[in-house]
PDB file of C-alpha atoms in Angstrom:
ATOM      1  CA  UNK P1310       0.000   0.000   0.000  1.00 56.00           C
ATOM      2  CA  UNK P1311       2.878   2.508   1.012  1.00 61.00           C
ATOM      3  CA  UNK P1312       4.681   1.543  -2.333  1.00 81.00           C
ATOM      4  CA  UNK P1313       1.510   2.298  -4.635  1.00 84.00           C
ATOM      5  CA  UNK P1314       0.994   5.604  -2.664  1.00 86.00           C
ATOM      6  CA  UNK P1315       4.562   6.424  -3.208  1.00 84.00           C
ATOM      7  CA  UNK P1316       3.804   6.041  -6.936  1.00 88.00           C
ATOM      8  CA  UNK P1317       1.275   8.013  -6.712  1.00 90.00           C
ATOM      9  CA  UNK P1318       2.995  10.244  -5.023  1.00 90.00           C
ATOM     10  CA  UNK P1319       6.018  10.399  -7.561  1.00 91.00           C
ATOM     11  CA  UNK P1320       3.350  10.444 -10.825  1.00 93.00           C
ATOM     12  CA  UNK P1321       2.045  13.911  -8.852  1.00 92.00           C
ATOM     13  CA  UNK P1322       5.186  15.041  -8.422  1.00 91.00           C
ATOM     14  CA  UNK P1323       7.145  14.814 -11.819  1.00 91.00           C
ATOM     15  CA  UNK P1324       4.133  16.663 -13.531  1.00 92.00           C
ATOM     16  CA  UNK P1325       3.120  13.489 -15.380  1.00 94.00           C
ATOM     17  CA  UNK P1326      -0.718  14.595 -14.072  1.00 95.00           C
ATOM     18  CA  UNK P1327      -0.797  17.982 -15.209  1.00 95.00           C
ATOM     19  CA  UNK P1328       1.040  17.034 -18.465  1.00 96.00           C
ATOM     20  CA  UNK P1329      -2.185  14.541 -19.089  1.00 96.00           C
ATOM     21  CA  UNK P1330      -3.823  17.610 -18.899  1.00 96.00           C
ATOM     22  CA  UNK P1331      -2.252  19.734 -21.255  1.00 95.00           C
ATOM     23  CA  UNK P1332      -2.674  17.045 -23.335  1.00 96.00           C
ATOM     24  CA  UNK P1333      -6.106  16.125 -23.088  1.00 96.00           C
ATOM     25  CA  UNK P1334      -6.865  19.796 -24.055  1.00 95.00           C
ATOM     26  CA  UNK P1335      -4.402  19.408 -27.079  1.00 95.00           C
ATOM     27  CA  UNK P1336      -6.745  16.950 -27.972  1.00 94.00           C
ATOM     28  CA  UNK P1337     -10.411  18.815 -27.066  1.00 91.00           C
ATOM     29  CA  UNK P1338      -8.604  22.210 -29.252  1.00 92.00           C
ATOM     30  CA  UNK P1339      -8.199  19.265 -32.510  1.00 91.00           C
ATOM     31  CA  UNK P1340     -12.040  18.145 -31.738  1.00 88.00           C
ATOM     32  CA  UNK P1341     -13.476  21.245 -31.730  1.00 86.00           C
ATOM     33  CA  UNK P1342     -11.592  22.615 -35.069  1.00 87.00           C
ATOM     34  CA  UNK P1343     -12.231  19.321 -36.592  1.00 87.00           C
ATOM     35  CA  UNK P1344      -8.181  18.371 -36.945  1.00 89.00           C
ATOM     36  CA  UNK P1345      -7.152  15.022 -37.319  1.00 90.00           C
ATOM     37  CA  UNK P1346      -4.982  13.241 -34.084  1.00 90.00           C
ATOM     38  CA  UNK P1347      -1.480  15.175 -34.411  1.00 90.00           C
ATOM     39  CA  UNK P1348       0.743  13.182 -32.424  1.00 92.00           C
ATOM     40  CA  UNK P1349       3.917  15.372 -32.916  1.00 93.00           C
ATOM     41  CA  UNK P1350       2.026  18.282 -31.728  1.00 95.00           C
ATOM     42  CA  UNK P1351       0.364  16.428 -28.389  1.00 94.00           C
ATOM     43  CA  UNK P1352       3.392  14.555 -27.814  1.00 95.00           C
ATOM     44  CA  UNK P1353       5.730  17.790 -28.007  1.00 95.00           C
ATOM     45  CA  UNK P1354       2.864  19.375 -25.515  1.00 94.00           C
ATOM     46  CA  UNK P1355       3.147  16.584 -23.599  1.00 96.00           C
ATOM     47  CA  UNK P1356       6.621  15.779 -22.935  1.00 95.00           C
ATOM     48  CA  UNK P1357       7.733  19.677 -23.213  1.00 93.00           C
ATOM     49  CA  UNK P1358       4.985  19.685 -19.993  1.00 93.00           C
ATOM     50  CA  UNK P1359       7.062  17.687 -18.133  1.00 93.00           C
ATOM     51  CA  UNK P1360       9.932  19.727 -18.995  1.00 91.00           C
ATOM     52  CA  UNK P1361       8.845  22.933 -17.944  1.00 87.00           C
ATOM     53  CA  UNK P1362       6.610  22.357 -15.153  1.00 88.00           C
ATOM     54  CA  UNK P1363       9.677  20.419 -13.309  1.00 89.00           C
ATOM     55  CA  UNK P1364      12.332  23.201 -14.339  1.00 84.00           C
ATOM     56  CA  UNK P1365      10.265  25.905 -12.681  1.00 79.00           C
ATOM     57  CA  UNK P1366       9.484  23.672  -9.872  1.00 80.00           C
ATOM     58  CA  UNK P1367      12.995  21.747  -8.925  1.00 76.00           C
ATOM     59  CA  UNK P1368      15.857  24.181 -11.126  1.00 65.00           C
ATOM     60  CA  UNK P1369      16.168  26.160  -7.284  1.00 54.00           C
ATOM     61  CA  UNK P1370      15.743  23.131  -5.446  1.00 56.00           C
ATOM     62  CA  UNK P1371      18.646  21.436  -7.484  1.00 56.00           C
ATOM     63  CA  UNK P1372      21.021  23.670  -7.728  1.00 55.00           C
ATOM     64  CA  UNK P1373      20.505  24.919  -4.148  1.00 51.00           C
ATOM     65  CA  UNK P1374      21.463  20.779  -3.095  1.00 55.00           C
ATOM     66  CA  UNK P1375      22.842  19.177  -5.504  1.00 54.00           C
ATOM     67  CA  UNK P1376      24.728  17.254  -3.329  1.00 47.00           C
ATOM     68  CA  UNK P1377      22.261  15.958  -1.181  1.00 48.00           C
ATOM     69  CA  UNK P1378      19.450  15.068  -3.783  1.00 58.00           C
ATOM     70  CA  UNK P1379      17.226  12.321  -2.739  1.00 72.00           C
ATOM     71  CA  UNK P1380      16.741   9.349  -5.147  1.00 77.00           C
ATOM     72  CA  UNK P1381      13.078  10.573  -5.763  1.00 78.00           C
ATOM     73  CA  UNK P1382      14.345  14.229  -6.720  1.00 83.00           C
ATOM     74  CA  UNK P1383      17.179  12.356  -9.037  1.00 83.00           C
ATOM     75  CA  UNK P1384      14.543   9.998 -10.839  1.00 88.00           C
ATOM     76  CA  UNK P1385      12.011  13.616 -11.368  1.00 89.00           C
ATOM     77  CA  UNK P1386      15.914  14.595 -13.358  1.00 88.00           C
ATOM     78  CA  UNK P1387      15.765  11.570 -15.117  1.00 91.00           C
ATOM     79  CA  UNK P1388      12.956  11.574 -15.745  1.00 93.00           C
ATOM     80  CA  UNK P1389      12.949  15.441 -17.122  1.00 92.00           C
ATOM     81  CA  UNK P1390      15.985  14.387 -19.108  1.00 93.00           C
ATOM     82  CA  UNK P1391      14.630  11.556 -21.055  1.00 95.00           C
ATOM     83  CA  UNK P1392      11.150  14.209 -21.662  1.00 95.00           C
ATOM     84  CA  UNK P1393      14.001  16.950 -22.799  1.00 94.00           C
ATOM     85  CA  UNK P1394      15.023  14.651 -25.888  1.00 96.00           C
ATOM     86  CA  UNK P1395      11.424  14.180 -26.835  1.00 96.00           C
ATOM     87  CA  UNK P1396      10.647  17.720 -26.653  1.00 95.00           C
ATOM     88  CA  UNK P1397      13.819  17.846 -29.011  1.00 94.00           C
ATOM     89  CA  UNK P1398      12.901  14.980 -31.552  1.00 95.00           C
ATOM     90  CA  UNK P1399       8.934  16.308 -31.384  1.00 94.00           C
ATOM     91  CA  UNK P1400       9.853  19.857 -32.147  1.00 94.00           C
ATOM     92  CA  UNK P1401      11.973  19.057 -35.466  1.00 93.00           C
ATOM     93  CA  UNK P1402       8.437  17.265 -36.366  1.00 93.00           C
ATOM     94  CA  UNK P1403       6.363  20.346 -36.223  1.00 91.00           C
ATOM     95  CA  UNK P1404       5.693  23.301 -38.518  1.00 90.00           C
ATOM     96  CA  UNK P1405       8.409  26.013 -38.987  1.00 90.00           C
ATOM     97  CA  UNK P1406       5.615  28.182 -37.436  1.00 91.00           C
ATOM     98  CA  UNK P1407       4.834  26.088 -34.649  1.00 90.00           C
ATOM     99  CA  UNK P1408       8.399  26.656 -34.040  1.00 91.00           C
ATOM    100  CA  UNK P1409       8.294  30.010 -33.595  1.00 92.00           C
ATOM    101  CA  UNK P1410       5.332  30.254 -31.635  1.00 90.00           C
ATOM    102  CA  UNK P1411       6.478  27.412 -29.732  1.00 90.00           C
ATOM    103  CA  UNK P1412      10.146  29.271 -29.245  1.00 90.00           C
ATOM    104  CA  UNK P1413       7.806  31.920 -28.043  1.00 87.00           C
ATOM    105  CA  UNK P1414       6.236  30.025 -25.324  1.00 84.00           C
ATOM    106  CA  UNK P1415       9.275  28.856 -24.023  1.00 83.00           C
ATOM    107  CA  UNK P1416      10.666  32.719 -23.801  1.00 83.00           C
ATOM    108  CA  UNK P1417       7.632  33.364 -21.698  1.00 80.00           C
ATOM    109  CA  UNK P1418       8.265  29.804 -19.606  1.00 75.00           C
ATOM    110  CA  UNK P1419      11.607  30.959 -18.700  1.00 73.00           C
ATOM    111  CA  UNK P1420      11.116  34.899 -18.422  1.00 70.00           C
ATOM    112  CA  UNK P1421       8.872  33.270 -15.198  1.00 63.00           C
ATOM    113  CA  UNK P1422      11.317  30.835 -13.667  1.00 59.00           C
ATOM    114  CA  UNK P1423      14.877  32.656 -14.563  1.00 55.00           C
ATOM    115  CA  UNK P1424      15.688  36.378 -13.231  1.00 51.00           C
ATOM    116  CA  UNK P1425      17.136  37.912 -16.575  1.00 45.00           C
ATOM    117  CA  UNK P1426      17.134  41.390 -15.423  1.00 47.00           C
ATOM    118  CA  UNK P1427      19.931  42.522 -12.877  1.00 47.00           C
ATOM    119  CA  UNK P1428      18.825  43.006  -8.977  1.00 49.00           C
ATOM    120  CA  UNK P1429      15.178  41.709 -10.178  1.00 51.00           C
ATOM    121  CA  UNK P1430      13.100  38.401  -9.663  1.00 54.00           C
ATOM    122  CA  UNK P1431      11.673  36.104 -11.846  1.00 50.00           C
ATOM    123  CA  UNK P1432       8.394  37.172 -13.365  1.00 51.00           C
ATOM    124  CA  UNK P1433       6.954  34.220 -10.969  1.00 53.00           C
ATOM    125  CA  UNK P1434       7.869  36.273  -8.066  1.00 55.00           C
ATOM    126  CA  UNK P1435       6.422  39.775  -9.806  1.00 56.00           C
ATOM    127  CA  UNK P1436       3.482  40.553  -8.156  1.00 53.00           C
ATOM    128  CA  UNK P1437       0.569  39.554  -8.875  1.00 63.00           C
ATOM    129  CA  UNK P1438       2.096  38.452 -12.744  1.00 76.00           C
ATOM    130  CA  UNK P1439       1.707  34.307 -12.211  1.00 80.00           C
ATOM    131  CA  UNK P1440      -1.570  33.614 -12.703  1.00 85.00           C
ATOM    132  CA  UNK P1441      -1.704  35.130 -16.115  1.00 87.00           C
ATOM    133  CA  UNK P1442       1.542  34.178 -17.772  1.00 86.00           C
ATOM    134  CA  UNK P1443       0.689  30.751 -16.735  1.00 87.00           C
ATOM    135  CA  UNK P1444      -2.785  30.818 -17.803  1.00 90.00           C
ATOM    136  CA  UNK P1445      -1.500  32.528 -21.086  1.00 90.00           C
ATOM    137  CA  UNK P1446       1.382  29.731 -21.230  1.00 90.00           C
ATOM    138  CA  UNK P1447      -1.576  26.905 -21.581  1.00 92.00           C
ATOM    139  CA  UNK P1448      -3.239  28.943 -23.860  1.00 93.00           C
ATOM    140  CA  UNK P1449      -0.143  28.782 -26.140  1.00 92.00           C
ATOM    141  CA  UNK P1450       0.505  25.431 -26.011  1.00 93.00           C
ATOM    142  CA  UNK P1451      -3.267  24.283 -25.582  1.00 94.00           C
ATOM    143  CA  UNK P1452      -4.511  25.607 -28.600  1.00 94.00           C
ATOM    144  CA  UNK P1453      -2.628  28.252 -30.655  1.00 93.00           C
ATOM    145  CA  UNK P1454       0.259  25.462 -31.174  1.00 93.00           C
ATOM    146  CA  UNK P1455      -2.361  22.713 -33.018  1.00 94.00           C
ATOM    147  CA  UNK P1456      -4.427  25.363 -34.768  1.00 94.00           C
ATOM    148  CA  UNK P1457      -1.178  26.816 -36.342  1.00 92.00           C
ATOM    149  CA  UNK P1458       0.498  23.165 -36.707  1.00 93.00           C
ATOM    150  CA  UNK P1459      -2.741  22.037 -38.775  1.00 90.00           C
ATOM    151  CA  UNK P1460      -2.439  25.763 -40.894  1.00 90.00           C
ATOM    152  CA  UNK P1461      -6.174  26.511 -39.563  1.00 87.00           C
ATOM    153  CA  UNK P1462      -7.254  30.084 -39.717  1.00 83.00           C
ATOM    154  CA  UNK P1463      -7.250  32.068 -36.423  1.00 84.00           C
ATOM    155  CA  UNK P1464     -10.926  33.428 -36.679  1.00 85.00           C
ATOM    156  CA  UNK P1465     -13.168  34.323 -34.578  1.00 87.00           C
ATOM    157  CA  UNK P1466     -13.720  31.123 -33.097  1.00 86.00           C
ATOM    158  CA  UNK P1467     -10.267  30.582 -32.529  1.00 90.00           C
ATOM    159  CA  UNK P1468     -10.720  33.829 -30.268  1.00 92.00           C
ATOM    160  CA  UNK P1469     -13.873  32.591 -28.417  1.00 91.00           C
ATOM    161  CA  UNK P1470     -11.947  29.651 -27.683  1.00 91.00           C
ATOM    162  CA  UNK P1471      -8.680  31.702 -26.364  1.00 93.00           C
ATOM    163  CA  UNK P1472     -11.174  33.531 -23.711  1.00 93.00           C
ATOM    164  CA  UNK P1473     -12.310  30.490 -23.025  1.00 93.00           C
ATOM    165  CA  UNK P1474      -9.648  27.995 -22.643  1.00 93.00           C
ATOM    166  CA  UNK P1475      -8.057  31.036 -20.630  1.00 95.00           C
ATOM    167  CA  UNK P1476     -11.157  31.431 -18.126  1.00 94.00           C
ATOM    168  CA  UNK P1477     -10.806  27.395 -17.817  1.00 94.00           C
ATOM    169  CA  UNK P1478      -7.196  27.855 -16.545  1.00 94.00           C
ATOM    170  CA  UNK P1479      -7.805  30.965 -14.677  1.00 94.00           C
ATOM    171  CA  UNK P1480     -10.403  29.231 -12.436  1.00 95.00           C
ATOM    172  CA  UNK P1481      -8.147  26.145 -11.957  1.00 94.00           C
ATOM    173  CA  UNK P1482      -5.173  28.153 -10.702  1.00 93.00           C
ATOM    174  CA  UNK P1483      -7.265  30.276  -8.206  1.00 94.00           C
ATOM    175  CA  UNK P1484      -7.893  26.868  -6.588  1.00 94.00           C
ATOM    176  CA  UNK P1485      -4.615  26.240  -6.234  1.00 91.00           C
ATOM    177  CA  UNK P1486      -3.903  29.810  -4.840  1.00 90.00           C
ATOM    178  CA  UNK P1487      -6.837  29.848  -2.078  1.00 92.00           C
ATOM    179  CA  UNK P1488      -5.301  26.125  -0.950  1.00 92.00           C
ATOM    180  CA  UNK P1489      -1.823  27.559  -1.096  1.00 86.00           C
ATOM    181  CA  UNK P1490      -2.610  30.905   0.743  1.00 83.00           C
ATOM    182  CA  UNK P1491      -0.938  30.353   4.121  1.00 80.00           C
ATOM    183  CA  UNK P1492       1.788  29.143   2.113  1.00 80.00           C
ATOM    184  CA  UNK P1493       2.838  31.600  -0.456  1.00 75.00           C
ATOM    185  CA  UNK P1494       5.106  34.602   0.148  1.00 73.00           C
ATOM    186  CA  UNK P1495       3.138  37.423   0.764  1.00 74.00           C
ATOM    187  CA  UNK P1496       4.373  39.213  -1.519  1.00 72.00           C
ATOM    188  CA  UNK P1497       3.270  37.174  -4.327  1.00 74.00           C
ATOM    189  CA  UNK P1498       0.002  38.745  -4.126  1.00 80.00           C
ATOM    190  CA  UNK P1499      -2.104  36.185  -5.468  1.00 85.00           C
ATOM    191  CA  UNK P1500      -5.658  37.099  -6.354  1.00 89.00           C
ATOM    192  CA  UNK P1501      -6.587  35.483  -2.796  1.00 89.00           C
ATOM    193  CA  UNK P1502      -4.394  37.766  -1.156  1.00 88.00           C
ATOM    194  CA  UNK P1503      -5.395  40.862  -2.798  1.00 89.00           C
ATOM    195  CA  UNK P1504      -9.158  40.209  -2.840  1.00 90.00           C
ATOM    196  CA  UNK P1505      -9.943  37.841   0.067  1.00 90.00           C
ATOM    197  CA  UNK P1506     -11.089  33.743  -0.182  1.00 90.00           C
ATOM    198  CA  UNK P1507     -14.696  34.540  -0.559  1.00 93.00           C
ATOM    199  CA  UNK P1508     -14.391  37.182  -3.316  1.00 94.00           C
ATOM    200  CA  UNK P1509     -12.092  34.738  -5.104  1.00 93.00           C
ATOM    201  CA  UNK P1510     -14.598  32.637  -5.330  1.00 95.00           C
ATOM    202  CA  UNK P1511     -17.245  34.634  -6.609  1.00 95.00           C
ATOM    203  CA  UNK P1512     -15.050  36.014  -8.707  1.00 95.00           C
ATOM    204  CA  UNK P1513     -14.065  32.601 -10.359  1.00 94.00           C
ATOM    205  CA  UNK P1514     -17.619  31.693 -10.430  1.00 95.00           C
ATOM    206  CA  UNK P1515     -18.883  35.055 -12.015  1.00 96.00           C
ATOM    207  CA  UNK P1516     -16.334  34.205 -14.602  1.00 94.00           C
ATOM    208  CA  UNK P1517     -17.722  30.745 -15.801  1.00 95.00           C
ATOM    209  CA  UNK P1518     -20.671  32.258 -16.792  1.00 94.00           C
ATOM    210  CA  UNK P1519     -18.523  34.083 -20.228  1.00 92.00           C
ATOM    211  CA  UNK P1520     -17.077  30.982 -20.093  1.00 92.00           C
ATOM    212  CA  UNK P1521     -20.408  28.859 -20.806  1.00 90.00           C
ATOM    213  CA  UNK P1522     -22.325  31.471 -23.340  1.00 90.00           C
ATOM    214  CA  UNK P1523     -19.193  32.135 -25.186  1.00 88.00           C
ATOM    215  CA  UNK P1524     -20.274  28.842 -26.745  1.00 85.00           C
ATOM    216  CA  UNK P1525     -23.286  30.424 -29.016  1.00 85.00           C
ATOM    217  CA  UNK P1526     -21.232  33.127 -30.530  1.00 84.00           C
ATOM    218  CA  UNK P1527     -19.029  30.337 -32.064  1.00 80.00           C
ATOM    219  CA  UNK P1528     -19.833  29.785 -35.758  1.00 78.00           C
ATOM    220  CA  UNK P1529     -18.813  25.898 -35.745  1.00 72.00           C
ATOM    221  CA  UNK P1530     -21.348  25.876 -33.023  1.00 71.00           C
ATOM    222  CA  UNK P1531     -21.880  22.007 -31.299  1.00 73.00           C
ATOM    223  CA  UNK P1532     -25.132  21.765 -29.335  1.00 76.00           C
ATOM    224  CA  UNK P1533     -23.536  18.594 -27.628  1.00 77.00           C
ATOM    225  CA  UNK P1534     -20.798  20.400 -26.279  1.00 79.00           C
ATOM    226  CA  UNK P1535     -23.192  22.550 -24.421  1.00 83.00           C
ATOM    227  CA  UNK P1536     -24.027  19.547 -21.729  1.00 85.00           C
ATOM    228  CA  UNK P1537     -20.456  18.635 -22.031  1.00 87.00           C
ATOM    229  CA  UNK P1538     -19.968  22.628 -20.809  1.00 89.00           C
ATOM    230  CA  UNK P1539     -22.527  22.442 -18.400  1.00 91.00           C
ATOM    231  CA  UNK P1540     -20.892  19.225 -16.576  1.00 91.00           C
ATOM    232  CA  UNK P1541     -17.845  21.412 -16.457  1.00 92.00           C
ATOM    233  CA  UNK P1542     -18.840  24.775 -15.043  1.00 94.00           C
ATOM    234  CA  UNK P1543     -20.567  22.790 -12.817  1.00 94.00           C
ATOM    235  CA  UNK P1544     -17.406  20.634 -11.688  1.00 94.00           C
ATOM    236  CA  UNK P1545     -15.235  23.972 -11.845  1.00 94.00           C
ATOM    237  CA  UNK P1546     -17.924  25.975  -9.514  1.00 95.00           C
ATOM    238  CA  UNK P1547     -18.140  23.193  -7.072  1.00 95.00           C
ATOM    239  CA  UNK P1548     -14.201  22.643  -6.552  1.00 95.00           C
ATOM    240  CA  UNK P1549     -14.053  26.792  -5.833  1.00 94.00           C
ATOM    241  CA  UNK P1550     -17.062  26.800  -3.544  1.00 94.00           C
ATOM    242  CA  UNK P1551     -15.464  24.103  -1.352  1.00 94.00           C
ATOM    243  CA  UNK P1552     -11.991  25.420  -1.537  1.00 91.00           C
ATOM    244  CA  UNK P1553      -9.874  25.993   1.219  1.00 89.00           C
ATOM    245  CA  UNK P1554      -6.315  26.456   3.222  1.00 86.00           C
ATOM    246  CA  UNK P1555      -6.861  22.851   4.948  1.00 85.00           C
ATOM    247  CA  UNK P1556      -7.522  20.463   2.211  1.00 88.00           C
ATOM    248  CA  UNK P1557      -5.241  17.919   1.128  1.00 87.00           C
ATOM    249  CA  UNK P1558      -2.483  18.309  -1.224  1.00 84.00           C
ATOM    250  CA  UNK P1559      -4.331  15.741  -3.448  1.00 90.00           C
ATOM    251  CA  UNK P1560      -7.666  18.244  -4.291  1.00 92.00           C
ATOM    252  CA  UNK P1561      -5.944  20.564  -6.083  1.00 88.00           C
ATOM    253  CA  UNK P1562      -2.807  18.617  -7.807  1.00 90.00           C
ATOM    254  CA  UNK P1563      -4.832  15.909  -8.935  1.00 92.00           C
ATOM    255  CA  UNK P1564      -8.608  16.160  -8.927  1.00 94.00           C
ATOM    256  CA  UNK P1565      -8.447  19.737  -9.749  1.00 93.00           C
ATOM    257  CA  UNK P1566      -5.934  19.174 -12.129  1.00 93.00           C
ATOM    258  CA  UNK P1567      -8.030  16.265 -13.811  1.00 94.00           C
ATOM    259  CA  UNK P1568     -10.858  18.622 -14.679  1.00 94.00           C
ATOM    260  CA  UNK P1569      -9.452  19.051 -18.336  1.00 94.00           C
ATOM    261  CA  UNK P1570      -8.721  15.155 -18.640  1.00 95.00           C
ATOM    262  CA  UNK P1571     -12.882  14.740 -17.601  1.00 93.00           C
ATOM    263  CA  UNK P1572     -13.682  17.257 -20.114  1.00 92.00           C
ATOM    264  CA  UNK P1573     -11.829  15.731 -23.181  1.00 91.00           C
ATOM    265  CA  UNK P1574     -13.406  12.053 -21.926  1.00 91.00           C
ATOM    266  CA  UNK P1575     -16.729  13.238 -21.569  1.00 89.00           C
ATOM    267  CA  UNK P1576     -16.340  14.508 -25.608  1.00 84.00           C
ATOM    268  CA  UNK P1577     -14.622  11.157 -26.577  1.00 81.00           C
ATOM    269  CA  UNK P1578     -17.550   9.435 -24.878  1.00 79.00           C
ATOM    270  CA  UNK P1579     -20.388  11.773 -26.149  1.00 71.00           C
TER     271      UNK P1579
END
């Protein structure tokens, strides 16, 4: 029992959750625009999720003790490494655009983890900054990255979409920031911080509801996808509501953080 949880443990930990994730909304963004299954272009998300999400979360931590790294910290490298070559042998696959937009994304990954201006933080410590360059980060790699792999047009439903997917990952990160409030450097100033817990929460719930009617201004419009968005806004609004300082580690870094895989299941099984 203490070895499963320990995999558990280590699947939450090296970002291979949130990475199923990014993918599974690679693969709502080819649904919805009608794209066939791009496997360079989820694969690339995928690994290159696993790449950057451990970098911004271990780079410190490893440099900081990288002579006393613990086994599970060393297989999370290993692990990162072995992601690193795919993210190398996926992104020679893609589209010379996709290149540059994904060369883009990575500018913005590392503009939050490294300081590259003297005497200044990292954007992830500018306050207030996070939540949107991360939120604009899965954006990027969500769904600009297929639509411009698969040379669609970026119309106006390819804008609905960006407000949406971006609402979507707004709302999951302000769970994460009401769980981690007693935790994070004040001077972070996460929305929670700023604002308050309880007008966090209505402010993540007022914002499903342009999430949800966004939907009938889309010209490619799906009328199953509305039940499908129902399901969800009600699954986002309920994780909020109940949000708070003294739940486990486990509601936000992997229900929370499963929301998106529900989402693209519930379409595969509609």
């Amino acid at each position: 029992m203490i070895r499963i949880q320990a995999l558990f443990d280590f699947y939450l930990k090296s970002s291979i959750h949130v990475a199923l994730s990014v993918y599974a909304l690679v693969r709502m963004t080819q649904f919805m625009f009608g794209i066939p299954y791009d496997v360079p272009i989820a694969l690339f998300s995928f690994f290159g999720t696993i790449v950057g999400y451990n970098f911004v979360k271990y780079d410190a931590l490893a440099r900081a003790k990288k002579r006393m790294m613990r086994n599970e910290l060393k297989l999370i490298a290993f692990l990162s490494f072995i992601s690193f070559l795919a993210v190398g042998y996926y992104f020679f696959k893609l589209e010379r655009n996709t290149q540059l937009v994904a060369i883009g994304v990575l500018l913005l990954t590392l503009l939050y983890t490294l300081p590259f201006f003297p005497n200044r933080k990292n954007a992830r410590n500018w306050a207030g900054v996070k939540i949107y360059i991360v939120a604009l980060c899965w954006v990027g790699v969500t769904l600009l990255l297929p639509l411009v792999n698969a040379h669609q047009d970026l119309g106006f439903d390819f804008f609905i979409k960006c407000i949406q997917r971006f609402v979507l990952v707004f709302n999951l990160i302000l769970v994460f920031e009401i769980i981690d409030l007693t935790k994070d450097d004040p001077h972070l100033k996460t929305v929670p911080q700023q604002i308050g817990v309880k007008r966090t929460k209505i402010l993540g719930l007022l914002l499903l509801l342009p999430f949800y009617f966004l939907e009938f201004l889309k010209t490619n419009f799906i009328q199953k996808q509305l039940v499908v968005n129902v399901i969800l806004v009600v699954l986002l609004a309920l994780f909020l509501i109940f949000a708070n300082e003294k739940r486990s580690k486990y509601y936000s870094s992997f229900w929370v953080e499963s929301i998106p895989i529900l989402w693209w299941l519930m379409v595969v099984l509609l």
